[in-house]
PDB file of C-alpha atoms in Angstrom:
ATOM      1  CA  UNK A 229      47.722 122.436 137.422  1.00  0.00           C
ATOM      2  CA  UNK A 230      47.758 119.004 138.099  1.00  0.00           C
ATOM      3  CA  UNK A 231      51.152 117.451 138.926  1.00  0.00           C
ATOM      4  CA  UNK A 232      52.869 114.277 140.804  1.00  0.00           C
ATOM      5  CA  UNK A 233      56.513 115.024 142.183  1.00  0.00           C
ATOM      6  CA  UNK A 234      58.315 112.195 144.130  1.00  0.00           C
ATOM      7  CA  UNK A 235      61.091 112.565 146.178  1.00  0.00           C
ATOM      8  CA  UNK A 236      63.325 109.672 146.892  1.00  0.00           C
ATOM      9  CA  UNK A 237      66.418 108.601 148.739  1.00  0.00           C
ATOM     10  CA  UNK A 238      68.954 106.925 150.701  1.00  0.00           C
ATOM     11  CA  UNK A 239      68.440 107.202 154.768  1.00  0.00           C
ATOM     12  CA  UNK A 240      69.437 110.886 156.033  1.00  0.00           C
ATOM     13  CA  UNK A 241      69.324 112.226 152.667  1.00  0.00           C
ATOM     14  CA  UNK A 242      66.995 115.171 153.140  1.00  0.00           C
ATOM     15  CA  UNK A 243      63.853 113.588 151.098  1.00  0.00           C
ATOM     16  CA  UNK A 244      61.586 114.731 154.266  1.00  0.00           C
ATOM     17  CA  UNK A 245      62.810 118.165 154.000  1.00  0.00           C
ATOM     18  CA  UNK A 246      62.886 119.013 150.352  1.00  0.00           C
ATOM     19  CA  UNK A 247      59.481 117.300 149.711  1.00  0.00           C
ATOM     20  CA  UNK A 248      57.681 119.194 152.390  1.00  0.00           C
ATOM     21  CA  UNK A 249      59.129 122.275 151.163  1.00  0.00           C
ATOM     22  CA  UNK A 250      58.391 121.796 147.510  1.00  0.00           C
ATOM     23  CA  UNK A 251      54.780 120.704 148.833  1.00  0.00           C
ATOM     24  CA  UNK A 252      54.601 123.909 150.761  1.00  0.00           C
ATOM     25  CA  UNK A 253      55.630 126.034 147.810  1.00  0.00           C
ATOM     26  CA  UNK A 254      53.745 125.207 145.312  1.00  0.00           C
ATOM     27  CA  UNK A 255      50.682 124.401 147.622  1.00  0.00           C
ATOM     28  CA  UNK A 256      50.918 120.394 146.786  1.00  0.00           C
ATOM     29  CA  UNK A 257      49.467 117.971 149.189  1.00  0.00           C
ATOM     30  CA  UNK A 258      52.369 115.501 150.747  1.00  0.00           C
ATOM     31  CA  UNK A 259      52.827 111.845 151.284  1.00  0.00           C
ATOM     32  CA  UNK A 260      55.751 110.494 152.875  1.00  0.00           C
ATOM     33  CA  UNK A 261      55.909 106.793 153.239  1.00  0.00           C
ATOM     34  CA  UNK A 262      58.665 107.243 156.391  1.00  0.00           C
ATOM     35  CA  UNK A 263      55.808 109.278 157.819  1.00  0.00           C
ATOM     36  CA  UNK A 264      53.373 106.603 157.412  1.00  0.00           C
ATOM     37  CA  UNK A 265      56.043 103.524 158.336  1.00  0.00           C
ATOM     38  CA  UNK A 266      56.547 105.244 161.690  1.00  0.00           C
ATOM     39  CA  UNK A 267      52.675 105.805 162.361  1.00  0.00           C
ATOM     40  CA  UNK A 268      52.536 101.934 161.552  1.00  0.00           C
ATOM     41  CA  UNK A 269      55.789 101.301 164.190  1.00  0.00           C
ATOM     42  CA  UNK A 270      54.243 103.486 166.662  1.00  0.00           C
ATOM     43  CA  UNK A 271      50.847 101.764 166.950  1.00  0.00           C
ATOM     44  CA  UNK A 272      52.972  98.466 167.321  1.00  0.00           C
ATOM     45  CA  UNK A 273      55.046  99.875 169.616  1.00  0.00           C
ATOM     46  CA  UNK A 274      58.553  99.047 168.648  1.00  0.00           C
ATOM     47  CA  UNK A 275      60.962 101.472 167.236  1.00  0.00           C
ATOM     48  CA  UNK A 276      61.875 101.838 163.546  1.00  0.00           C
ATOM     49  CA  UNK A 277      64.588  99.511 163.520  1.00  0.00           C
ATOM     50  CA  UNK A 278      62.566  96.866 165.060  1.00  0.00           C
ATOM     51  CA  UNK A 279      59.919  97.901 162.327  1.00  0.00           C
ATOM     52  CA  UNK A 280      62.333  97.235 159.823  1.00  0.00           C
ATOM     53  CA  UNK A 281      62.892  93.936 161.161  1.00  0.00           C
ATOM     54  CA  UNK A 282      59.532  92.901 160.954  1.00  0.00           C
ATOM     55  CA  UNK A 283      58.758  94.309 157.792  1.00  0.00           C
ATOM     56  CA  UNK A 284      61.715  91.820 156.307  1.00  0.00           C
ATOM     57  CA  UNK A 285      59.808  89.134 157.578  1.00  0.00           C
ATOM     58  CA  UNK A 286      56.232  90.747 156.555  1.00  0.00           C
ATOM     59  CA  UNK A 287      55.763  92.334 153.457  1.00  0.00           C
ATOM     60  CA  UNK A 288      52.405  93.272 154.036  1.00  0.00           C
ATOM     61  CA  UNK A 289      53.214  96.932 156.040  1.00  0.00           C
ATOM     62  CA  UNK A 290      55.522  98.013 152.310  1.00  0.00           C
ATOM     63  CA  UNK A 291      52.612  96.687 150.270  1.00  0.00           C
ATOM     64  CA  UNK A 292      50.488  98.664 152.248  1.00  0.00           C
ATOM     65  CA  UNK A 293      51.806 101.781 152.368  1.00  0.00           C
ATOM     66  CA  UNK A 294      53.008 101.729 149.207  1.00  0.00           C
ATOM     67  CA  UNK A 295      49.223 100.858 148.087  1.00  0.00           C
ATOM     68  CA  UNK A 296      48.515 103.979 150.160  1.00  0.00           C
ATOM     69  CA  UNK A 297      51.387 106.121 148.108  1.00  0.00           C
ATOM     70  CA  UNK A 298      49.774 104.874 144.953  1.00  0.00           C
ATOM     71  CA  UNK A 299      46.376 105.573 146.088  1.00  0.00           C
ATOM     72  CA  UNK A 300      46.991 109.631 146.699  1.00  0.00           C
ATOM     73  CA  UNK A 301      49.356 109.521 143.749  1.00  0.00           C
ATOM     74  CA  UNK A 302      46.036 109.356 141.629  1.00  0.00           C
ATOM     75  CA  UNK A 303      44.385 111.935 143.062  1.00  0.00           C
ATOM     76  CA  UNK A 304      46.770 114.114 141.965  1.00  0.00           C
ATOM     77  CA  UNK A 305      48.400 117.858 142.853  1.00  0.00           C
ATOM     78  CA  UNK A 306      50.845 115.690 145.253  1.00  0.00           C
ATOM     79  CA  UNK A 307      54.496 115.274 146.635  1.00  0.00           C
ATOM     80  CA  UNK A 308      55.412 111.323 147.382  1.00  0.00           C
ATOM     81  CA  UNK A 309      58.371 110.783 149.613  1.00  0.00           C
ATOM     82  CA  UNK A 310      59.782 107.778 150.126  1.00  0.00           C
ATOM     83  CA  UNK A 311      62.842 105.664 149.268  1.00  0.00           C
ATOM     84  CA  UNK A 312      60.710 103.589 147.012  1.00  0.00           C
ATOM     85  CA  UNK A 313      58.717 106.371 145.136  1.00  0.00           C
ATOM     86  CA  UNK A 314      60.310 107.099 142.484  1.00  0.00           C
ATOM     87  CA  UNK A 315      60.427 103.443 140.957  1.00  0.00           C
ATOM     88  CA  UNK A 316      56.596 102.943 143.064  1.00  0.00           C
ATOM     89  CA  UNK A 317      55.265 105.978 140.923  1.00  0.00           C
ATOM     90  CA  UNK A 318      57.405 105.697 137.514  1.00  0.00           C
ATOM     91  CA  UNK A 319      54.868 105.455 135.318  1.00  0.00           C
ATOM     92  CA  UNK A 320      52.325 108.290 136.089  1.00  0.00           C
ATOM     93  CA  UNK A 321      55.137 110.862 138.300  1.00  0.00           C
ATOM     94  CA  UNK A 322      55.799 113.974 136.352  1.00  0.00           C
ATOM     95  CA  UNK A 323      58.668 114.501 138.271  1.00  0.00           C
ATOM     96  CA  UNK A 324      61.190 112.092 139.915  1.00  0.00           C
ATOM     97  CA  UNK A 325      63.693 113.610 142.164  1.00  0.00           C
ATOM     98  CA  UNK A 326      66.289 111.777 143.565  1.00  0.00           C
ATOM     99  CA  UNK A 327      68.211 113.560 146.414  1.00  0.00           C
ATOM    100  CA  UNK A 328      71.672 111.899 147.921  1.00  0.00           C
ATOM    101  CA  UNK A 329      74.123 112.852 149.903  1.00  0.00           C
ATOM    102  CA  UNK A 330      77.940 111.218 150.961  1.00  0.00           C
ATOM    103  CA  UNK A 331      77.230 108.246 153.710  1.00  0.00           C
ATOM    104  CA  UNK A 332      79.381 110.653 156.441  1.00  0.00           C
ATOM    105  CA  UNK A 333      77.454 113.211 155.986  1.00  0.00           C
ATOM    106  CA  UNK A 334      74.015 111.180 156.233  1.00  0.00           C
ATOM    107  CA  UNK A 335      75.518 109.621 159.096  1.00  0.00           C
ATOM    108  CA  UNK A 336      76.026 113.212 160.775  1.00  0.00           C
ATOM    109  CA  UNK A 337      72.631 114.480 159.582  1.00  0.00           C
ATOM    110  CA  UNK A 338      71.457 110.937 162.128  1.00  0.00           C
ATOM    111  CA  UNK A 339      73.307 111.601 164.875  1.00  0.00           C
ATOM    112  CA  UNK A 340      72.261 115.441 164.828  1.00  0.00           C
ATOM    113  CA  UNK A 341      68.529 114.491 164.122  1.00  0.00           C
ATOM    114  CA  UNK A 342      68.216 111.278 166.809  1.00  0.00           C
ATOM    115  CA  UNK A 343      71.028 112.425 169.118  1.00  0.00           C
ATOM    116  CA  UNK A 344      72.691 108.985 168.213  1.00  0.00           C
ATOM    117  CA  UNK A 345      76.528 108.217 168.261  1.00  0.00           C
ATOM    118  CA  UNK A 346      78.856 107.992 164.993  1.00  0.00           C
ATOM    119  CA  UNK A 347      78.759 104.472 165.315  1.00  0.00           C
ATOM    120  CA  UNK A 348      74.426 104.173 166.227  1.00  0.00           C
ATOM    121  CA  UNK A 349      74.058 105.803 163.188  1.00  0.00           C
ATOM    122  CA  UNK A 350      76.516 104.328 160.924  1.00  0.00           C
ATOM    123  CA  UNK A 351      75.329 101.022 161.901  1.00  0.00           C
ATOM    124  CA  UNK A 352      71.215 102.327 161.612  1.00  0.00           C
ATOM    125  CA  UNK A 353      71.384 103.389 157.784  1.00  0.00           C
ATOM    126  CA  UNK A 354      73.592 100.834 156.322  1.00  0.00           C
ATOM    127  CA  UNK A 355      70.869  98.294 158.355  1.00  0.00           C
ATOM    128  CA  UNK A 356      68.199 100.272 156.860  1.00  0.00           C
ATOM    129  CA  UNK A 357      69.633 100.485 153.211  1.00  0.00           C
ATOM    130  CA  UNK A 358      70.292  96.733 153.132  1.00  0.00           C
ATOM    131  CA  UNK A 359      67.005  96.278 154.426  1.00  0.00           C
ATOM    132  CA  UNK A 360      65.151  98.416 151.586  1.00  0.00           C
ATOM    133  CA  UNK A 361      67.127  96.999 149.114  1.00  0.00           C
ATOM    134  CA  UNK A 362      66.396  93.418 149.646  1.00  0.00           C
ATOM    135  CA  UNK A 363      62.795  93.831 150.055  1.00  0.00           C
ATOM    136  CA  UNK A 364      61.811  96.185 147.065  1.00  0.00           C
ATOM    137  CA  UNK A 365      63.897  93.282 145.071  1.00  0.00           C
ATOM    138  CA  UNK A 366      62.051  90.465 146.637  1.00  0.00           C
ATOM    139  CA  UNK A 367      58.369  92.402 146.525  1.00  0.00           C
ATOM    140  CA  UNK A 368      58.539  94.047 143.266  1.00  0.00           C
ATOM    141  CA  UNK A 369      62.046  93.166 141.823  1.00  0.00           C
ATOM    142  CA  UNK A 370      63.217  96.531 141.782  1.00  0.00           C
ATOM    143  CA  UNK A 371      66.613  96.543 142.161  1.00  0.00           C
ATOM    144  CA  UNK A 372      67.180 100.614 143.783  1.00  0.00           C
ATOM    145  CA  UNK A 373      70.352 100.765 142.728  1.00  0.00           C
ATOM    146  CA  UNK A 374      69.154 101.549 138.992  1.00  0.00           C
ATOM    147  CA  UNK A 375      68.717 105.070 138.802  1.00  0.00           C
ATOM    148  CA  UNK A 376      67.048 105.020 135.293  1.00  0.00           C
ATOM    149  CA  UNK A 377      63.548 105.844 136.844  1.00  0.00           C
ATOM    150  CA  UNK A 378      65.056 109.433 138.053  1.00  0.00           C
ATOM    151  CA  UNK A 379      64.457 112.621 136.015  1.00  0.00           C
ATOM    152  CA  UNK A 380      66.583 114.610 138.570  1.00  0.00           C
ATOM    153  CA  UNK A 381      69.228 113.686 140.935  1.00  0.00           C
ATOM    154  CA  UNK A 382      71.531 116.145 143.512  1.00  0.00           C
ATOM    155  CA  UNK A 383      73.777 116.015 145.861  1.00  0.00           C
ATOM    156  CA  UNK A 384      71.894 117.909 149.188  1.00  0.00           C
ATOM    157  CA  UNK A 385      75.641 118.131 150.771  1.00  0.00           C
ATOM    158  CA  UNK A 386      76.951 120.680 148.081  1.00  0.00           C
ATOM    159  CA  UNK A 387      74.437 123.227 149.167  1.00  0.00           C
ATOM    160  CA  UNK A 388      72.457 124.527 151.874  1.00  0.00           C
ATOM    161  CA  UNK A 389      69.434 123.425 152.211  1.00  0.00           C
ATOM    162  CA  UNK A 390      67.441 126.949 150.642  1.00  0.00           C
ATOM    163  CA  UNK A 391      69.742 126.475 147.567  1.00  0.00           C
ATOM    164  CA  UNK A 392      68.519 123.267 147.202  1.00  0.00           C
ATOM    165  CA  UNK A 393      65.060 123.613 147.484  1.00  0.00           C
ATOM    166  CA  UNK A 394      65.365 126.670 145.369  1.00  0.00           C
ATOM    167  CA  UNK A 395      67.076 124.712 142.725  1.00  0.00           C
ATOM    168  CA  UNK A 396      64.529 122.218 142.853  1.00  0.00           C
ATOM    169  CA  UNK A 397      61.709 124.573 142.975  1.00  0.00           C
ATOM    170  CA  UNK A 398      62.906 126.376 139.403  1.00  0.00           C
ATOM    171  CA  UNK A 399      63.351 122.797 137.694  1.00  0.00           C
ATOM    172  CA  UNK A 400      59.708 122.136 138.832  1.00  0.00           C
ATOM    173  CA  UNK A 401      58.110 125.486 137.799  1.00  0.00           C
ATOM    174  CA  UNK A 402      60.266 125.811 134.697  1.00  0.00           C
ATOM    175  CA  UNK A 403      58.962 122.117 134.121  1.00  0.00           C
ATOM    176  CA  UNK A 404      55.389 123.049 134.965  1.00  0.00           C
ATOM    177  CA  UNK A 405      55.718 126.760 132.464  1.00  0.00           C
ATOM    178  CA  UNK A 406      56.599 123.903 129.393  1.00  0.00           C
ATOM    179  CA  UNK A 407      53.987 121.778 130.423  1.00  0.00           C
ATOM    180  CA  UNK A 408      51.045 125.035 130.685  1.00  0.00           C
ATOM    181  CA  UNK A 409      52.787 126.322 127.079  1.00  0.00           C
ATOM    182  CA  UNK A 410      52.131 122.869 125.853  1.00  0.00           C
ATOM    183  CA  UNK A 411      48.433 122.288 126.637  1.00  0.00           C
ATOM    184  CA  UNK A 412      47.620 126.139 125.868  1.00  0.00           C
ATOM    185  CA  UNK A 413      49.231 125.262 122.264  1.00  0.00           C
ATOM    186  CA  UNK A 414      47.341 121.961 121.794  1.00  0.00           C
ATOM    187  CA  UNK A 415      43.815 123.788 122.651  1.00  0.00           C
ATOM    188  CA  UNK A 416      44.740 126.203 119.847  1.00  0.00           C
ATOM    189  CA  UNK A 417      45.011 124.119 117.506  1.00  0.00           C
ATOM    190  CA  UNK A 418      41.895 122.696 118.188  1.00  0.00           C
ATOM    191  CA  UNK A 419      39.713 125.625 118.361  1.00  0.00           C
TER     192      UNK A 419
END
């Protein structure tokens, strides 16, 4: 098997969660570009917002990490997170999964996750949307808000988080059975 699944996102939409766990289940290696970011913000010793800040300024910490995304992307047998993977990775993902969720309830998912008010949060993901938005225009002139890219897309706040992932984990191996049938029936025909 040899497979690239992205998972990508809004702020607070679960794209951590449900690409570790898809990584973890079908024993993928993961890459999360928020993982990375915050690695980058830590060194530098500000906090993400600050990062974010900078990076508006700099567009040399997205082109490298997304350089790094690409990078493991060819090796293969992967997960990429990130809000920009599933445009990033179009062309050679298998599978590009776009998970959402109601701005509230991202909000809520914040303040339960960083301990932050209504209002720290609110203000933190609309901050970090516009900020995403503008730069993956002005660096690649992708413009997020076309969904085309996406293979699947889901609302995380209809289910719990096992349906979810097991909903995403059928797609995927019901994907990957096609896929196997496919080869096995091309190597047939040329025997």
């Amino acid at each position: 098997m040899n497979i690239i699944i992205t998972v990508s996102g809004p702020p607070a939409s679960g794209k951590s969660t449900y690409a570790k766990i898809i990584s973890q289940e079908l024993g993928l290696r993961l890459f999360s570009t928020g993982t990375a970011f915050r690695e980058i913000a830590k060194k530098l010793n500000i906090n993400l917002e600050e990062f974010h800040a900078l990076a508006e300024k700099n567009y040399e910490y997205d082109i490298m990490v997304d350089k790094m995304a690409l990078e493991e992307a060819k090796k293969g047998n992967i997960v990429v997170e990130g809000h920009l993977a599933c445009w990033l990775l179009k062309d050679i993902a298998d599978i590009k999964i776009y998970v959402t969720a109601p701005l509230n309830e991202r909000i809520k998912r914040l303040m339960e996750r960083e301990g932050k008010s209504f209002e720290e949060a609110k203000k933190e993901i609309l901050a970090r949307e516009k900020s995403n938005k503008k730069r993956y225009m002005e660096i690649y002139g992708i413009n997020i808000d076309d969904l085309s890219p996406i293979d699947i897309m889901i609302n995380t706040a209809l289910f719990g988080i096992e349906d979810v992932a097991k909903i995403l984990i059928f797609i995927i191996k019901s994907y990957l059975s096609k896929k196997n049938a496919t080869i096995g029936n091309i190597r047939k025909g040329l025997c």
